[in-house]
mmCIF file of C-alpha atoms in Angstrom:
data_model
loop_
_atom_site.group_PDB
_atom_site.id
_atom_site.type_symbol
_atom_site.label_atom_id
_atom_site.label_comp_id
_atom_site.label_asym_id
_atom_site.label_seq_id
_atom_site.Cartn_x
_atom_site.Cartn_y
_atom_site.Cartn_z
ATOM 1 C CA MET A 7 0.035 -24.920 13.301
ATOM 2 C CA ARG A 8 -0.383 -21.257 13.685
ATOM 3 C CA LEU A 9 0.146 -19.783 17.232
ATOM 4 C CA THR A 10 -3.164 -18.361 19.117
ATOM 5 C CA LEU A 11 -3.314 -15.136 21.200
ATOM 6 C CA PRO A 12 -6.103 -14.229 23.301
ATOM 7 C CA PRO A 13 -8.675 -11.377 22.491
ATOM 8 C CA GLY A 14 -6.710 -8.857 24.154
ATOM 9 C CA ARG A 15 -2.953 -9.706 23.191
ATOM 10 C CA ARG A 16 -5.307 -9.902 19.363
ATOM 11 C CA GLY A 17 -6.329 -6.593 19.538
ATOM 12 C CA LEU A 18 -2.874 -4.909 21.234
ATOM 13 C CA LEU A 19 -1.265 -6.974 17.930
ATOM 14 C CA VAL A 20 -2.940 -4.633 15.139
ATOM 15 C CA VAL A 21 -2.675 -1.517 17.427
ATOM 16 C CA ALA A 22 0.817 -2.523 16.792
ATOM 17 C CA LEU A 23 1.416 -3.547 14.111
ATOM 18 C CA GLY A 24 -1.039 -0.761 12.502
ATOM 19 C CA SER A 25 1.025 2.043 14.550
ATOM 20 C CA ALA A 26 4.011 1.281 13.206
ATOM 21 C CA GLN A 27 2.919 0.941 8.903
ATOM 22 C CA THR A 28 1.213 4.220 9.583
ATOM 23 C CA ILE A 29 4.777 5.506 10.583
ATOM 24 C CA GLY A 30 6.446 3.445 8.107
ATOM 25 C CA PHE A 31 3.620 4.803 4.845
ATOM 26 C CA ALA A 32 4.571 8.491 6.700
ATOM 27 C CA SER A 33 8.477 7.415 6.444
ATOM 28 C CA SER A 34 8.393 6.031 2.798
ATOM 29 C CA TYR A 35 6.696 6.400 0.596
ATOM 30 C CA TYR A 36 4.153 9.761 1.532
ATOM 31 C CA LEU A 37 7.696 12.238 2.385
ATOM 32 C CA PRO A 38 8.708 13.589 -0.660
ATOM 33 C CA ALA A 39 5.078 14.753 -1.065
ATOM 34 C CA VAL A 40 6.616 17.515 1.040
ATOM 35 C CA LEU A 41 10.245 17.455 1.325
ATOM 36 C CA ALA A 42 11.257 17.182 -2.342
ATOM 37 C CA ALA A 43 11.246 19.985 -3.343
ATOM 38 C CA PRO A 44 14.102 21.615 -0.687
ATOM 39 C CA MET A 45 15.374 18.460 -1.148
ATOM 40 C CA ALA A 46 15.830 19.491 -4.844
ATOM 41 C CA ALA A 47 16.335 22.630 -3.686
ATOM 42 C CA SER A 48 19.543 22.296 -1.651
ATOM 43 C CA PHE A 49 21.578 20.615 -4.108
ATOM 44 C CA GLY A 50 20.885 22.487 -7.323
ATOM 45 C CA LEU A 51 18.231 19.787 -8.497
ATOM 46 C CA SER A 52 14.530 19.559 -10.069
ATOM 47 C CA PRO A 53 12.416 18.457 -7.828
ATOM 48 C CA VAL A 54 11.823 15.641 -10.735
ATOM 49 C CA TRP A 55 14.844 14.227 -9.260
ATOM 50 C CA VAL A 56 14.306 13.469 -5.580
ATOM 51 C CA PHE A 57 10.696 12.076 -7.278
ATOM 52 C CA GLY A 58 13.834 9.842 -9.842
ATOM 53 C CA ALA A 59 14.830 8.313 -6.793
ATOM 54 C CA PHE A 60 11.388 7.999 -5.437
ATOM 55 C CA SER A 61 10.723 5.605 -8.692
ATOM 56 C CA MET A 62 14.561 3.856 -7.809
ATOM 57 C CA ALA A 63 13.143 2.981 -4.257
ATOM 58 C CA MET A 64 9.831 1.952 -5.502
ATOM 59 C CA LEU A 65 12.011 -1.261 -8.229
ATOM 60 C CA VAL A 66 13.788 -1.490 -4.685
ATOM 61 C CA SER A 67 11.366 -2.584 -3.038
ATOM 62 C CA ALA A 68 9.874 -4.451 -5.545
ATOM 63 C CA MET A 69 13.355 -6.599 -5.682
ATOM 64 C CA THR A 70 13.276 -6.863 -1.773
ATOM 65 C CA GLY A 71 9.494 -8.166 -1.400
ATOM 66 C CA PRO A 72 9.909 -12.151 -2.039
ATOM 67 C CA TRP A 73 12.757 -12.659 -0.129
ATOM 68 C CA ALA A 74 11.334 -11.043 2.356
ATOM 69 C CA GLY A 75 7.299 -13.052 2.148
ATOM 70 C CA ALA A 76 9.698 -16.107 1.157
ATOM 71 C CA ARG A 77 12.144 -15.051 5.721
ATOM 72 C CA ILE A 78 8.482 -14.575 7.013
ATOM 73 C CA ASP A 79 6.753 -17.370 6.185
ATOM 74 C CA ARG A 80 9.767 -19.312 7.195
ATOM 75 C CA LEU A 81 10.927 -17.576 10.520
ATOM 76 C CA GLY A 82 7.393 -14.943 10.812
ATOM 77 C CA GLY A 83 7.342 -11.797 10.421
ATOM 78 C CA ARG A 84 8.555 -10.501 14.051
ATOM 79 C CA GLY A 85 12.165 -10.040 12.503
ATOM 80 C CA VAL A 86 11.820 -9.243 9.620
ATOM 81 C CA LEU A 87 9.625 -5.812 10.581
ATOM 82 C CA MET A 88 11.780 -5.030 13.327
ATOM 83 C CA LEU A 89 14.846 -5.085 10.829
ATOM 84 C CA SER A 90 12.809 -2.567 8.057
ATOM 85 C CA ASN A 91 13.472 -0.272 10.960
ATOM 86 C CA VAL A 92 16.868 -0.667 11.147
ATOM 87 C CA VAL A 93 16.938 0.066 7.366
ATOM 88 C CA LEU A 94 14.534 2.689 6.878
ATOM 89 C CA ALA A 95 15.857 4.709 9.708
ATOM 90 C CA CYS A 96 19.400 3.812 8.039
ATOM 91 C CA GLY A 97 17.720 5.589 4.919
ATOM 92 C CA LEU A 98 16.573 9.078 6.666
ATOM 93 C CA VAL A 99 20.247 8.946 8.511
ATOM 94 C CA THR A 100 21.558 9.027 4.867
ATOM 95 C CA LEU A 101 18.896 11.189 2.928
ATOM 96 C CA ALA A 102 20.011 13.684 5.824
ATOM 97 C CA ALA A 103 23.607 13.343 5.678
ATOM 98 C CA ALA A 104 23.927 13.726 1.686
ATOM 99 C CA PRO A 105 26.833 16.157 0.376
ATOM 100 C CA THR A 106 26.283 15.445 -3.002
ATOM 101 C CA GLY A 107 23.302 14.432 -4.991
ATOM 102 C CA ALA A 108 24.444 10.479 -5.698
ATOM 103 C CA ILE A 109 24.476 9.691 -1.618
ATOM 104 C CA LEU A 110 20.609 11.418 -2.855
ATOM 105 C CA PHE A 111 19.636 8.634 -4.891
ATOM 106 C CA LEU A 112 21.860 5.962 -2.159
ATOM 107 C CA GLY A 113 19.342 7.241 0.441
ATOM 108 C CA TRP A 114 16.278 6.678 -1.340
ATOM 109 C CA ALA A 115 17.951 3.089 -1.930
ATOM 110 C CA ILE A 116 17.745 2.342 1.419
ATOM 111 C CA ILE A 117 14.259 3.452 1.770
ATOM 112 C CA GLY A 118 13.642 1.463 -1.306
ATOM 113 C CA LEU A 119 15.157 -1.556 0.451
ATOM 114 C CA GLY A 120 13.135 -1.103 4.091
ATOM 115 C CA MET A 121 9.892 -0.593 2.062
ATOM 116 C CA GLY A 122 9.818 -3.565 0.501
ATOM 117 C CA ILE A 123 10.466 -5.455 3.980
ATOM 118 C CA GLY A 124 8.102 -3.305 5.842
ATOM 119 C CA LEU A 125 5.051 -2.133 4.798
ATOM 120 C CA TYR A 126 1.829 -3.713 4.027
ATOM 121 C CA GLU A 127 2.797 -6.978 1.949
ATOM 122 C CA ALA A 128 5.630 -8.014 5.463
ATOM 123 C CA ALA A 129 2.562 -6.718 7.666
ATOM 124 C CA PHE A 130 -0.285 -9.074 6.024
ATOM 125 C CA ALA A 131 2.257 -12.377 5.357
ATOM 126 C CA THR A 132 2.894 -11.411 8.472
ATOM 127 C CA LEU A 133 -0.742 -11.704 9.796
ATOM 128 C CA ALA A 134 -1.210 -15.037 7.502
ATOM 129 C CA GLY A 135 0.791 -16.301 10.199
ATOM 130 C CA ILE A 136 0.123 -16.338 12.780
ATOM 131 C CA TYR A 137 -3.703 -16.484 12.024
ATOM 132 C CA GLY A 138 -3.698 -18.764 9.220
ATOM 133 C CA ARG A 139 -6.519 -17.941 6.608
ATOM 134 C CA GLU A 140 -9.010 -15.785 10.114
ATOM 135 C CA ALA A 141 -6.481 -13.292 9.058
ATOM 136 C CA ARG A 142 -8.972 -11.019 7.216
ATOM 137 C CA GLY A 143 -9.956 -9.273 9.775
ATOM 138 C CA PRO A 144 -6.523 -8.574 11.434
ATOM 139 C CA MET A 145 -5.678 -6.900 8.139
ATOM 140 C CA THR A 146 -8.449 -4.537 7.864
ATOM 141 C CA GLY A 147 -7.757 -3.729 11.336
ATOM 142 C CA ILE A 148 -4.236 -2.793 10.599
ATOM 143 C CA THR A 149 -5.209 -0.545 7.135
ATOM 144 C CA LEU A 150 -7.529 1.514 9.570
ATOM 145 C CA ILE A 151 -4.864 2.743 11.589
ATOM 146 C CA ALA A 152 -1.755 3.006 8.897
ATOM 147 C CA GLY A 153 -4.995 4.916 6.456
ATOM 148 C CA PHE A 154 -4.214 7.800 7.997
ATOM 149 C CA ALA A 155 -0.576 7.267 7.583
ATOM 150 C CA SER A 156 -0.788 10.876 5.200
ATOM 151 C CA THR A 157 -2.868 12.527 7.907
ATOM 152 C CA VAL A 158 -0.643 12.345 9.972
ATOM 153 C CA GLY A 159 3.163 12.039 8.106
ATOM 154 C CA TRP A 160 2.119 15.189 5.634
ATOM 155 C CA PRO A 161 1.284 17.685 9.117
ATOM 156 C CA LEU A 162 4.434 16.053 10.753
ATOM 157 C CA SER A 163 7.203 15.692 8.411
ATOM 158 C CA GLY A 164 6.064 19.690 7.694
ATOM 159 C CA LEU A 165 5.919 21.060 10.996
ATOM 160 C CA MET A 166 9.318 19.332 10.983
ATOM 161 C CA LEU A 167 10.151 20.998 7.754
ATOM 162 C CA VAL A 168 9.515 24.947 9.046
ATOM 163 C CA THR A 169 11.758 24.571 12.574
ATOM 164 C CA TRP A 170 13.895 22.879 11.530
ATOM 165 C CA GLY A 171 15.057 21.840 8.231
ATOM 166 C CA TRP A 172 14.455 18.900 5.758
ATOM 167 C CA ARG A 173 17.354 17.101 7.127
ATOM 168 C CA GLU A 174 16.619 17.254 10.293
ATOM 169 C CA ALA A 175 12.935 16.241 9.405
ATOM 170 C CA CYS A 176 14.524 12.945 8.203
ATOM 171 C CA LEU A 177 16.496 12.584 11.149
ATOM 172 C CA GLY A 178 13.246 12.824 12.903
ATOM 173 C CA TRP A 179 11.669 10.632 11.410
ATOM 174 C CA ALA A 180 14.322 8.112 11.594
ATOM 175 C CA LEU A 181 14.221 8.860 15.543
ATOM 176 C CA ILE A 182 10.800 7.991 15.622
ATOM 177 C CA HIS A 183 11.027 4.762 14.265
ATOM 178 C CA VAL A 184 14.223 3.488 16.648
ATOM 179 C CA CYS A 185 11.759 5.188 19.302
ATOM 180 C CA VAL A 186 8.496 3.470 18.579
ATOM 181 C CA ALA A 187 8.414 2.067 15.396
ATOM 182 C CA LEU A 188 11.755 -0.836 16.197
ATOM 183 C CA PRO A 189 9.229 -1.435 19.917
ATOM 184 C CA LEU A 190 5.983 -1.511 18.364
ATOM 185 C CA ASN A 191 7.333 -4.494 16.281
ATOM 186 C CA ALA A 192 9.247 -5.995 19.016
ATOM 187 C CA LEU A 193 5.815 -6.926 20.136
ATOM 188 C CA LEU A 194 4.664 -9.114 17.773
ATOM 189 C CA PRO A 195 4.981 -13.244 18.593
ATOM 190 C CA ARG A 196 7.623 -14.235 18.576
ATOM 191 C CA GLY A 197 8.661 -17.214 15.349
ATOM 192 C CA THR A 198 5.499 -17.598 14.549
ATOM 193 C CA ALA A 199 5.203 -21.840 13.775
ATOM 194 C CA PRO A 200 5.140 -22.210 9.788
ATOM 195 C CA VAL A 201 1.291 -23.080 9.074
ATOM 196 C CA VAL A 202 1.632 -26.087 7.534
ATOM 197 C CA ALA A 203 -0.166 -27.854 4.597
ATOM 198 C CA PRO A 204 -4.342 -27.478 5.259
ATOM 199 C CA VAL A 205 -5.606 -30.388 6.765
ATOM 200 C CA ALA A 206 -8.486 -32.993 4.261
ATOM 201 C CA GLU A 207 -11.668 -32.456 6.853
ATOM 202 C CA ASP A 208 -11.555 -28.513 6.238
ATOM 203 C CA GLU A 209 -12.636 -28.980 2.563
ATOM 204 C CA GLU A 210 -12.258 -24.487 1.630
ATOM 205 C CA ALA A 211 -8.412 -24.630 2.591
ATOM 206 C CA ALA A 212 -8.209 -28.363 0.641
ATOM 207 C CA GLU A 213 -9.271 -26.599 -2.966
ATOM 208 C CA ALA A 214 -6.993 -26.292 -5.843
ATOM 209 C CA PRO A 215 -7.207 -22.709 -6.491
ATOM 210 C CA PRO A 216 -8.699 -20.727 -9.353
ATOM 211 C CA GLN A 217 -7.695 -21.813 -13.256
ATOM 212 C CA PHE A 218 -5.118 -18.384 -13.667
ATOM 213 C CA ALA A 219 -4.757 -17.095 -10.789
ATOM 214 C CA MET A 220 -1.808 -15.623 -9.834
ATOM 215 C CA ILE A 221 -1.288 -14.301 -14.127
ATOM 216 C CA LEU A 222 -4.911 -12.229 -12.318
ATOM 217 C CA LEU A 223 -4.400 -10.882 -9.118
ATOM 218 C CA ALA A 224 -0.553 -9.876 -10.369
ATOM 219 C CA VAL A 225 -2.997 -7.983 -13.185
ATOM 220 C CA VAL A 226 -5.601 -6.420 -10.561
ATOM 221 C CA PHE A 227 -2.443 -5.625 -8.095
ATOM 222 C CA ALA A 228 -0.920 -3.721 -11.024
ATOM 223 C CA ALA A 229 -3.702 -1.917 -12.614
ATOM 224 C CA THR A 230 -5.205 -0.899 -9.443
ATOM 225 C CA TRP A 231 -1.711 1.013 -7.832
ATOM 226 C CA PHE A 232 -1.273 2.214 -10.677
ATOM 227 C CA ASN A 233 -4.206 3.895 -10.623
ATOM 228 C CA SER A 234 -3.808 5.169 -7.533
ATOM 229 C CA THR A 235 0.039 6.253 -7.659
ATOM 230 C CA ALA A 236 -1.343 8.399 -10.441
ATOM 231 C CA MET A 237 -4.352 9.852 -8.664
ATOM 232 C CA ALA A 238 -1.810 9.825 -5.402
ATOM 233 C CA ALA A 239 -0.019 12.279 -7.931
ATOM 234 C CA HIS A 240 -1.793 14.220 -10.307
ATOM 235 C CA LEU A 241 -4.940 14.356 -8.356
ATOM 236 C CA PRO A 242 -5.603 18.905 -7.683
ATOM 237 C CA GLY A 243 -4.181 19.002 -11.898
ATOM 238 C CA LEU A 244 -6.765 16.199 -12.945
ATOM 239 C CA LEU A 245 -10.331 18.050 -11.057
ATOM 240 C CA GLN A 246 -8.579 20.981 -12.005
ATOM 241 C CA ALA A 247 -9.026 20.548 -15.604
ATOM 242 C CA ALA A 248 -12.359 19.131 -15.859
ATOM 243 C CA GLY A 249 -13.233 22.605 -14.832
ATOM 244 C CA ALA A 250 -12.485 23.077 -10.469
ATOM 245 C CA SER A 251 -11.539 25.262 -9.480
ATOM 246 C CA THR A 252 -8.325 25.061 -7.322
ATOM 247 C CA ALA A 253 -9.540 25.140 -3.550
ATOM 248 C CA MET A 254 -12.570 23.488 -4.875
ATOM 249 C CA ALA A 255 -9.158 20.874 -6.164
ATOM 250 C CA ILE A 256 -7.462 20.579 -2.721
ATOM 251 C CA ALA A 257 -10.859 20.069 -0.943
ATOM 252 C CA ALA A 258 -11.829 17.432 -3.146
ATOM 253 C CA GLY A 259 -8.424 15.352 -2.261
ATOM 254 C CA ALA A 260 -8.282 15.823 1.350
ATOM 255 C CA LEU A 261 -11.968 13.304 1.013
ATOM 256 C CA ILE A 262 -10.247 10.651 -0.538
ATOM 257 C CA GLY A 263 -8.376 9.788 2.860
ATOM 258 C CA PRO A 264 -12.235 10.216 4.949
ATOM 259 C CA ALA A 265 -13.949 7.926 1.877
ATOM 260 C CA GLN A 266 -10.769 4.877 2.166
ATOM 261 C CA VAL A 267 -11.600 4.825 5.996
ATOM 262 C CA ALA A 268 -15.025 4.574 4.956
ATOM 263 C CA ALA A 269 -15.004 1.985 2.791
ATOM 264 C CA ARG A 270 -12.774 0.124 4.846
ATOM 265 C CA LEU A 271 -15.185 0.051 7.901
ATOM 266 C CA LEU A 272 -17.710 -0.971 5.654
ATOM 267 C CA GLU A 273 -14.629 -4.224 4.666
ATOM 268 C CA PHE A 274 -14.617 -5.209 8.146
ATOM 269 C CA GLY A 275 -18.679 -4.582 9.058
ATOM 270 C CA LEU A 276 -21.308 -5.748 6.471
ATOM 271 C CA LEU A 277 -18.552 -6.681 3.570
ATOM 272 C CA ARG A 278 -16.611 -9.504 5.248
ATOM 273 C CA ARG A 279 -19.706 -12.187 5.834
ATOM 274 C CA PHE A 280 -19.393 -12.291 1.866
ATOM 275 C CA HIS A 281 -16.102 -13.588 -0.345
ATOM 276 C CA PRO A 282 -13.027 -11.309 -0.684
ATOM 277 C CA LEU A 283 -13.471 -11.488 -4.538
ATOM 278 C CA VAL A 284 -17.496 -9.650 -4.601
ATOM 279 C CA SER A 285 -15.789 -6.609 -2.842
ATOM 280 C CA ALA A 286 -12.477 -6.720 -4.598
ATOM 281 C CA ARG A 287 -14.952 -6.248 -7.995
ATOM 282 C CA LEU A 288 -17.240 -3.240 -6.580
ATOM 283 C CA ALA A 289 -13.666 -1.726 -5.668
ATOM 284 C CA ALA A 290 -12.492 -1.714 -8.520
ATOM 285 C CA VAL A 291 -15.321 -0.263 -11.000
ATOM 286 C CA THR A 292 -15.946 2.945 -8.480
ATOM 287 C CA HIS A 293 -12.885 4.041 -10.501
ATOM 288 C CA PRO A 294 -14.162 3.559 -14.170
ATOM 289 C CA VAL A 295 -17.526 5.050 -12.940
ATOM 290 C CA ALA A 296 -16.200 7.782 -11.177
ATOM 291 C CA ALA A 297 -14.732 8.832 -14.483
ATOM 292 C CA VAL A 298 -17.379 8.781 -16.315
ATOM 293 C CA THR A 299 -19.458 11.042 -13.782
ATOM 294 C CA LEU A 300 -16.237 13.586 -13.914
ATOM 295 C CA VAL A 301 -16.014 13.723 -17.991
ATOM 296 C CA ALA A 302 -19.987 14.170 -17.734
ATOM 297 C CA PHE A 303 -20.715 16.580 -15.669
ATOM 298 C CA GLY A 304 -16.713 18.641 -15.599
ATOM 299 C CA GLY A 305 -16.001 20.611 -12.235
ATOM 300 C CA PRO A 306 -18.489 20.274 -9.408
ATOM 301 C CA ALA A 307 -18.516 16.368 -10.000
ATOM 302 C CA ALA A 308 -14.425 16.541 -8.148
ATOM 303 C CA TYR A 309 -16.186 15.112 -4.883
ATOM 304 C CA VAL A 310 -17.985 12.299 -6.065
ATOM 305 C CA PHE A 311 -14.426 11.343 -7.923
ATOM 306 C CA ALA A 312 -12.670 12.129 -5.577
ATOM 307 C CA VAL A 313 -15.096 9.421 -3.210
ATOM 308 C CA LEU A 314 -15.637 6.841 -5.439
ATOM 309 C CA HIS A 315 -11.652 6.499 -6.057
ATOM 310 C CA GLY A 316 -10.909 7.275 -2.625
ATOM 311 C CA ALA A 317 -13.275 4.175 -1.402
ATOM 312 C CA GLY A 318 -12.542 2.159 -4.667
ATOM 313 C CA ASN A 319 -8.452 2.352 -3.339
ATOM 314 C CA GLY A 320 -9.477 2.037 0.606
ATOM 315 C CA ILE A 321 -11.175 -1.826 -0.336
ATOM 316 C CA LEU A 322 -8.196 -2.814 -3.054
ATOM 317 C CA THR A 323 -5.444 -1.999 0.022
ATOM 318 C CA ILE A 324 -7.815 -4.385 2.265
ATOM 319 C CA ALA A 325 -8.148 -7.406 -1.300
ATOM 320 C CA LYS A 326 -3.978 -7.320 -1.366
ATOM 321 C CA GLY A 327 -4.077 -8.629 1.343
ATOM 322 C CA THR A 328 -7.206 -11.741 1.400
ATOM 323 C CA LEU A 329 -7.825 -12.208 -2.173
ATOM 324 C CA PRO A 330 -4.225 -14.111 -2.192
ATOM 325 C CA LEU A 331 -5.055 -15.985 1.701
ATOM 326 C CA ALA A 332 -8.832 -16.433 0.367
ATOM 327 C CA LEU A 333 -7.637 -18.623 -2.860
ATOM 328 C CA PHE A 334 -4.728 -19.285 -2.064
ATOM 329 C CA GLY A 335 -4.360 -20.316 1.584
ATOM 330 C CA PRO A 336 -1.836 -18.958 4.222
ATOM 331 C CA VAL A 337 1.041 -21.667 2.735
ATOM 332 C CA GLY A 338 3.628 -20.369 0.988
ATOM 333 C CA TYR A 339 2.325 -16.791 1.955
ATOM 334 C CA GLY A 340 4.442 -14.051 1.492
ATOM 335 C CA GLN A 341 6.573 -15.366 -0.751
ATOM 336 C CA ARG A 342 3.069 -15.169 -2.527
ATOM 337 C CA ILE A 343 1.984 -11.888 -2.210
ATOM 338 C CA GLY A 344 5.560 -10.854 -2.441
ATOM 339 C CA TRP A 345 6.519 -12.026 -5.430
ATOM 340 C CA LEU A 346 2.192 -11.208 -7.191
ATOM 341 C CA ASN A 347 2.963 -7.638 -5.904
ATOM 342 C CA ALA A 348 6.816 -7.406 -7.992
ATOM 343 C CA PRO A 349 5.083 -5.651 -10.902
ATOM 344 C CA ALA A 350 3.080 -3.782 -8.906
ATOM 345 C CA ARG A 351 5.988 -1.786 -7.868
ATOM 346 C CA ILE A 352 6.990 -1.144 -11.201
ATOM 347 C CA LEU A 353 4.019 0.166 -12.815
ATOM 348 C CA GLN A 354 3.564 2.226 -9.126
ATOM 349 C CA ALA A 355 7.536 3.667 -10.186
ATOM 350 C CA ALA A 356 6.006 4.831 -13.687
ATOM 351 C CA ALA A 357 2.441 5.909 -12.646
ATOM 352 C CA PRO A 358 3.460 9.369 -11.896
ATOM 353 C CA LEU A 359 5.309 9.845 -15.227
ATOM 354 C CA VAL A 360 3.249 7.855 -17.504
ATOM 355 C CA PHE A 361 -0.246 9.780 -15.580
ATOM 356 C CA GLY A 362 1.545 13.417 -15.977
ATOM 357 C CA ALA A 363 3.338 12.866 -19.561
ATOM 358 C CA ALA A 364 -1.354 12.341 -20.460
ATOM 359 C CA LEU A 365 -2.726 14.858 -18.380
ATOM 360 C CA ALA A 366 -0.234 16.856 -19.650
ATOM 361 C CA THR A 367 -1.063 16.068 -23.549
ATOM 362 C CA TRP A 368 -4.678 15.373 -22.638
ATOM 363 C CA GLY A 369 -6.023 17.314 -20.051
ATOM 364 C CA LEU A 370 -9.653 15.532 -18.484
ATOM 365 C CA SER A 371 -9.149 12.906 -21.228
ATOM 366 C CA ALA A 372 -6.143 11.530 -19.303
ATOM 367 C CA VAL A 373 -9.142 10.121 -17.218
ATOM 368 C CA TRP A 374 -9.590 7.137 -19.335
ATOM 369 C CA LEU A 375 -5.852 6.026 -19.367
ATOM 370 C CA THR A 376 -6.854 4.804 -15.926
ATOM 371 C CA ALA A 377 -10.690 4.499 -16.023
ATOM 372 C CA GLY A 378 -9.370 1.898 -18.829
ATOM 373 C CA ILE A 379 -7.004 0.090 -16.717
ATOM 374 C CA GLY A 380 -9.536 0.218 -13.954
ATOM 375 C CA LEU A 381 -12.436 -2.381 -16.317
ATOM 376 C CA ILE A 382 -9.005 -4.213 -16.755
ATOM 377 C CA ALA A 383 -8.685 -4.783 -13.373
ATOM 378 C CA THR A 384 -11.921 -5.579 -12.878
ATOM 379 C CA GLY A 385 -12.045 -8.174 -16.137
ATOM 380 C CA ALA A 386 -9.895 -10.513 -14.499
ATOM 381 C CA LEU A 387 -11.766 -10.068 -11.122
ATOM 382 C CA LEU A 388 -13.947 -11.513 -12.362
ATOM 383 C CA TRP A 389 -12.153 -13.556 -14.798
ATOM 384 C CA LEU A 390 -11.269 -15.087 -11.629
ATOM 385 C CA ARG A 391 -14.102 -18.166 -9.494
ATOM 386 C CA ARG A 392 -14.284 -18.973 -6.571
ATOM 387 C CA ARG A 393 -13.211 -22.657 -6.161
#
């Protein structure tokens, strides 16, 4: 029993939810890259402490996700997503007003709570409750829009930092949540009815999921989140270790965003004709291939590495929503995706530190760590079989 929306209303919903997700990611996940250094300096701390607080926020989001998903399953996502805007705004205000490092950590903990109830997992669960098994297209749509979160967030955070300061930048993002993101999430349907069990005549929906599917998907999500976060934190350093100049490393890194968007357009067009397992397998193998290319050809392959990694990461972000939906169906989707992503959030919190230590110790050879993890994800996806 799902809510049926007219085509025009569906498009508006995707644009609104995608835009709200862009604000959510820009003001949380992408915030430390610009504000960590000035934030830490104001307290006489190393930026490592701010990134440590951000890792703690990831752990809080991992613990919060299953609860948020279960609530969305029961009541729909509108209220949960609107609450996330309020919570994220409160966390940002706490950061802005923090008199000590301890309060700074408290602010990041509140932001972690908002991330757990307001980012992709919650948005995917909301769409699954509205569209059921037909949610693949809308999921791709919101990731296409939110794929520009860093493109929008980093310059805007930097502009507010230079114009006012880091505390005022946090207040600015809090205001954007209340005045822009919250009204956008308020456009979602009210009280989406819970999805009932699949009917017998829908043979595909009635099939049991593959054996060990939950374990295998948890491995895939944890592996791909680790690689994604490790590259987000250390890509320029890795490319320079391969022999690329600083300018080349930065230019190559700038290609990741467009590569993600291009791959998502491919998923929305050609690959949507196939089962999500097909696109996920193709995407998972791109990082190991990119790693081999970088080691074999060195600095000149920096652009190839960035494009391959970005393309794979772009499709895998969608797969985190579409694969559980395709394998298990929409019943209980929200809580399931929350549990599936909890181990991934924990590894994501550790990724910058672990890969940073590997890069400092092994240099370019550290890429074999993420390549091996990518092969583990590929193997787990090959083990899965569509019933």
